[in-house]
Amino acid sequence: MTDIRVQTGPQPSPERDVPVERPKLEHDLRAVRTLFDRLLTALCALLSLVAALPLFAVLWLLIERGATNFRLDMLWSLPPSGLDTTGGGFGNAILGTVYMVGIASVLAVPTGILAAIFLAEYGDGTRLAAVIRFAAKVLTGMPSILAGIFAYAMVVLATGHFSALAGGVALAVLMVPIVVLTAEQAIRAVPQKMKDAAVGMGATSAQVVMRVTLPTAMPSVLTGVMLAIARAAGETAPLLFTAQFSNYWLRLDRLEDTASLAVLIYQFSGSPYEHQIEMAWTAALVLVLLVLLFNIAGQVLAARSDHSRH
Amino acid sequence: MSTPSASLAQPPTAGERWMDLGLRRGAQALAVGVLVLLAAIVVEIGAVAAPAVRERGVDFLTSSTWDTNRDEFGILPHIWGTLYSSLLALLIGGTLGLAVAVFISQRFLPRRLELLLKNVVDLLAAIPSVVYGLWGIFFVIPAIRPFTAFLHEHLGFVPLFDERSPGPNMLASSLVLAIMVLPTMTAVSRDAIATVPRKLREAAFGLGATRWECILGVVLPTAATGVFGALVLAFGRALGETMALAMLLGNRNEFNVSLLAPGNTLAALIANTFPEAQDHERGVLMYAAIVLLSITLVVNMLGTAILVRSSRKAAGARP
């Protein structure tokens, strides 16, 4: 509280009845500055409320339009064609999303964590580490569509096919900087004393990192990984250039177009057929639930590691 | 004479030395890999764009026709649309984001509510942009339709409102884009505000400042660099945002100032055109991609550099 009030002493002063001219310290709404203060507070509260509304508006519409049409068999059916008015689902898209995010995680998570070890431990304070950190920050802000074009140039043009592999590479490009930056923070938060103790016991620096630093930092590292996965799972633009879309099941034995939830939503959102639009809403609900699940899992891990450290 | 402790204390074996060196070198190589990745993105996109850049030159940037049949391409309207939508989004999202950042960092609310509001805004960043696009098509565009009709009817003589589309338009796109940059703006400027030393605030209160006199006179000016960095980063996000705009802006390749008319952006153009494009048009789209890459790279580097400086300054100011 910032209200400034006059402190009255414990005993009543002897000259209590004598009128003393005191500065007015109570908040008085007739004074311009206090009125201004209250008005700005109200405005700020109003703007914050407006900022919080979209989340609920999005979730509400997702539930209203997505949940009402939800049937369990959608999770293992192929997408409906324009002529179907009932049935169908997005099983292949869920599988495609999981598969591509899996490829991306395999590529990005170990890379990101090792790079973070360099930034936080071996290269700490060096110019090289500062430059790499800067590059990682710039990469987090890079438009995701450019990651897609990069993977298109690297993988699609080289192999001659759109594929889940290319999609995975594009998503990995987006995940790496997130994993690097969050893992670096997590590794830095490990108390120096623990590392010193391990060194004192005669551990080599590799042993310190693998047996002490990383295990201690792991919950927070995983928080970053969860955030990166959540981001990758929702990405659409990079997949348009790499995996495109498919109405059929994912095949592991060859490179070909692969479905994903995000691209399915994009394609069906512009469909002239009501049934496909309904399907887009239900797929969006499933995608958002998936993404929120990973986000909340990350938050829980973060909260737990905060808790254990105190 | 051998004691147990002498047998415990032993120098690292050859294998342990190799492990040590391997981890050190491996970590360094992968860290440098991040740098290489950024460079490779620039080089690769540059390489696929090179033929079109050589063929079309600067005309591509200054022409406003996009006609596949006549093989005439120009991205002036798209550059304009990208900057226009991003600035509008920044105007709305920046204001809201800063308001939230102040509201959750200056003890207006109990701690729990502050955290709740922060999480709500953070979760906005978790929603995929394609879902925002879907929401925009079926909620925002119909919701603002009466409003845009009113503006067009009564203020149609103002260039901002002189052309109206009941469907996709710039206003709806910018509103959704504003929601999407809001979390970046809030999180980064909140961090900047958090680095303002408590002593400064207490000194202001001690001098009798009201809460907002303190915020406007002390906190925000001290955090100004960081808040500016947040604005630049949010602008960078808006420039590169693709799906929501590809779905809401109407994909019209024409130059237009009207808020109520459709338009196009660089990212939306690439996303909408690429999947069905022929080979020579794909080359042209790669030219558009390298333009987008240049713009966003410059803006992002600027924003990041500003934030690195401001946080270094804040760290230096602390005792």
Short mmCIF file of N, CA, C and O in Angstrom, two decimals, chain A residues 58-101:
data_model
loop_
_atom_site.label_atom_id
_atom_site.label_comp_id
_atom_site.label_asym_id
_atom_site.label_seq_id
_atom_site.Cartn_x
_atom_site.Cartn_y
_atom_site.Cartn_z
N VAL A 58 -11.07 -17.44 -26.90
CA VAL A 58 -10.59 -18.51 -27.78
C VAL A 58 -11.00 -19.87 -27.21
O VAL A 58 -11.58 -20.70 -27.91
N LEU A 59 -10.73 -20.06 -25.91
CA LEU A 59 -11.04 -21.36 -25.30
C LEU A 59 -12.53 -21.65 -25.35
O LEU A 59 -12.96 -22.77 -25.63
N TRP A 60 -13.33 -20.62 -25.09
CA TRP A 60 -14.78 -20.81 -25.06
C TRP A 60 -15.29 -21.26 -26.43
O TRP A 60 -16.06 -22.21 -26.53
N LEU A 61 -14.82 -20.58 -27.48
CA LEU A 61 -15.29 -20.94 -28.82
C LEU A 61 -14.78 -22.33 -29.23
O LEU A 61 -15.50 -23.09 -29.89
N LEU A 62 -13.56 -22.63 -28.80
CA LEU A 62 -13.01 -23.96 -29.10
C LEU A 62 -13.88 -25.05 -28.49
O LEU A 62 -14.17 -26.07 -29.12
N ILE A 63 -14.28 -24.82 -27.24
CA ILE A 63 -15.09 -25.83 -26.56
C ILE A 63 -16.48 -25.88 -27.18
O ILE A 63 -17.01 -26.95 -27.49
N GLU A 64 -17.05 -24.68 -27.44
CA GLU A 64 -18.40 -24.65 -27.98
C GLU A 64 -18.47 -25.32 -29.35
O GLU A 64 -19.35 -26.12 -29.61
N ARG A 65 -17.51 -24.97 -30.22
CA ARG A 65 -17.61 -25.51 -31.58
C ARG A 65 -16.85 -26.82 -31.76
O ARG A 65 -17.15 -27.59 -32.67
N GLY A 66 -15.86 -27.05 -30.93
CA GLY A 66 -15.04 -28.24 -31.10
C GLY A 66 -15.54 -29.43 -30.31
O GLY A 66 -15.58 -30.55 -30.82
N ALA A 67 -15.94 -29.18 -29.06
CA ALA A 67 -16.28 -30.30 -28.17
C ALA A 67 -17.61 -30.92 -28.54
O ALA A 67 -17.80 -32.12 -28.39
N THR A 68 -18.54 -30.12 -29.06
CA THR A 68 -19.88 -30.66 -29.34
C THR A 68 -19.84 -31.72 -30.43
O THR A 68 -20.66 -32.63 -30.44
N ASN A 69 -18.87 -31.59 -31.35
CA ASN A 69 -18.81 -32.56 -32.44
C ASN A 69 -17.85 -33.71 -32.18
O ASN A 69 -17.67 -34.57 -33.03
N PHE A 70 -17.22 -33.65 -31.03
CA PHE A 70 -16.16 -34.62 -30.79
C PHE A 70 -16.70 -36.04 -30.67
O PHE A 70 -17.67 -36.30 -29.96
N ARG A 71 -16.12 -36.95 -31.42
CA ARG A 71 -16.41 -38.38 -31.24
C ARG A 71 -15.07 -39.08 -31.08
O ARG A 71 -14.08 -38.70 -31.70
N LEU A 72 -15.05 -40.11 -30.27
CA LEU A 72 -13.80 -40.77 -29.96
C LEU A 72 -13.12 -41.37 -31.19
O LEU A 72 -11.90 -41.36 -31.33
N ASP A 73 -13.93 -41.86 -32.15
CA ASP A 73 -13.33 -42.51 -33.31
C ASP A 73 -12.63 -41.53 -34.25
O ASP A 73 -11.91 -41.94 -35.16
N MET A 74 -12.81 -40.22 -34.00
CA MET A 74 -12.05 -39.24 -34.78
C MET A 74 -10.55 -39.40 -34.56
O MET A 74 -9.75 -39.07 -35.43
N LEU A 75 -10.19 -39.91 -33.41
CA LEU A 75 -8.77 -40.02 -33.07
C LEU A 75 -8.07 -41.10 -33.87
O LEU A 75 -6.86 -41.14 -33.92
N TRP A 76 -8.85 -42.02 -34.48
CA TRP A 76 -8.18 -43.04 -35.31
C TRP A 76 -8.82 -43.19 -36.68
O TRP A 76 -8.76 -44.25 -37.29
N SER A 77 -9.45 -42.12 -37.19
CA SER A 77 -10.00 -42.19 -38.55
C SER A 77 -9.23 -41.25 -39.47
O SER A 77 -8.56 -40.33 -39.02
N LEU A 78 -9.39 -41.52 -40.78
CA LEU A 78 -8.78 -40.63 -41.78
C LEU A 78 -9.70 -39.43 -42.03
O LEU A 78 -10.90 -39.50 -41.80
N PRO A 79 -9.12 -38.31 -42.52
CA PRO A 79 -9.93 -37.10 -42.73
C PRO A 79 -11.07 -37.33 -43.72
O PRO A 79 -10.93 -38.11 -44.65
N PRO A 80 -12.22 -36.65 -43.51
CA PRO A 80 -13.33 -36.78 -44.43
C PRO A 80 -13.05 -36.03 -45.72
O PRO A 80 -12.34 -35.03 -45.72
N SER A 81 -13.58 -36.51 -46.83
CA SER A 81 -13.46 -35.74 -48.07
C SER A 81 -14.58 -34.70 -48.06
O SER A 81 -15.43 -34.68 -47.18
N GLY A 82 -14.57 -33.85 -49.08
CA GLY A 82 -15.57 -32.79 -49.13
C GLY A 82 -16.99 -33.34 -49.24
O GLY A 82 -17.94 -32.70 -48.80
N LEU A 83 -17.12 -34.52 -49.82
CA LEU A 83 -18.46 -35.05 -50.06
C LEU A 83 -19.05 -35.73 -48.84
O LEU A 83 -20.26 -35.89 -48.74
N ASP A 84 -18.17 -36.15 -47.90
CA ASP A 84 -18.69 -36.79 -46.68
C ASP A 84 -19.41 -35.75 -45.84
O ASP A 84 -18.93 -34.64 -45.66
N THR A 85 -20.55 -36.11 -45.30
CA THR A 85 -21.22 -35.19 -44.39
C THR A 85 -21.17 -35.70 -42.97
O THR A 85 -21.55 -35.00 -42.04
N THR A 86 -20.73 -36.94 -42.79
CA THR A 86 -20.53 -37.45 -41.43
C THR A 86 -19.24 -38.26 -41.42
O THR A 86 -18.69 -38.60 -42.46
N GLY A 87 -18.81 -38.59 -40.22
CA GLY A 87 -17.69 -39.49 -40.06
C GLY A 87 -16.35 -38.85 -40.38
O GLY A 87 -16.25 -37.65 -40.63
N GLY A 88 -15.32 -39.66 -40.36
CA GLY A 88 -13.99 -39.16 -40.59
C GLY A 88 -13.37 -38.65 -39.31
O GLY A 88 -14.03 -38.56 -38.28
N GLY A 89 -12.09 -38.31 -39.40
CA GLY A 89 -11.39 -37.83 -38.21
C GLY A 89 -10.04 -37.28 -38.58
O GLY A 89 -9.86 -36.78 -39.69
N PHE A 90 -9.11 -37.35 -37.63
CA PHE A 90 -7.79 -36.80 -37.93
C PHE A 90 -6.70 -37.65 -37.28
O PHE A 90 -5.71 -37.12 -36.79
N GLY A 91 -6.91 -38.96 -37.30
CA GLY A 91 -5.93 -39.86 -36.70
C GLY A 91 -4.57 -39.75 -37.35
O GLY A 91 -3.53 -39.69 -36.67
N ASN A 92 -4.54 -39.68 -38.69
CA ASN A 92 -3.25 -39.59 -39.38
C ASN A 92 -2.53 -38.28 -39.05
O ASN A 92 -1.31 -38.23 -39.00
N ALA A 93 -3.33 -37.22 -38.81
CA ALA A 93 -2.72 -35.92 -38.50
C ALA A 93 -2.10 -35.94 -37.10
O ALA A 93 -1.01 -35.40 -36.89
N ILE A 94 -2.80 -36.58 -36.14
CA ILE A 94 -2.23 -36.68 -34.79
C ILE A 94 -0.91 -37.46 -34.86
O ILE A 94 0.12 -37.03 -34.33
N LEU A 95 -0.96 -38.59 -35.56
CA LEU A 95 0.23 -39.43 -35.69
C LEU A 95 1.37 -38.65 -36.35
O LEU A 95 2.52 -38.71 -35.91
N GLY A 96 1.04 -37.92 -37.42
CA GLY A 96 2.06 -37.15 -38.13
C GLY A 96 2.69 -36.09 -37.24
O GLY A 96 3.91 -35.93 -37.21
N THR A 97 1.84 -35.37 -36.48
CA THR A 97 2.35 -34.34 -35.57
C THR A 97 3.28 -34.97 -34.54
O THR A 97 4.40 -34.49 -34.31
N VAL A 98 2.83 -36.07 -33.93
CA VAL A 98 3.65 -36.72 -32.90
C VAL A 98 4.97 -37.19 -33.50
O VAL A 98 6.05 -36.98 -32.92
N TYR A 99 4.91 -37.78 -34.69
CA TYR A 99 6.12 -38.31 -35.34
C TYR A 99 7.10 -37.18 -35.66
O TYR A 99 8.30 -37.28 -35.35
N MET A 100 6.60 -36.10 -36.24
CA MET A 100 7.51 -35.01 -36.63
C MET A 100 8.07 -34.30 -35.41
O MET A 100 9.26 -33.94 -35.38
N VAL A 101 7.23 -34.09 -34.38
CA VAL A 101 7.75 -33.47 -33.16
C VAL A 101 8.77 -34.40 -32.51
O VAL A 101 9.78 -33.94 -31.96
#
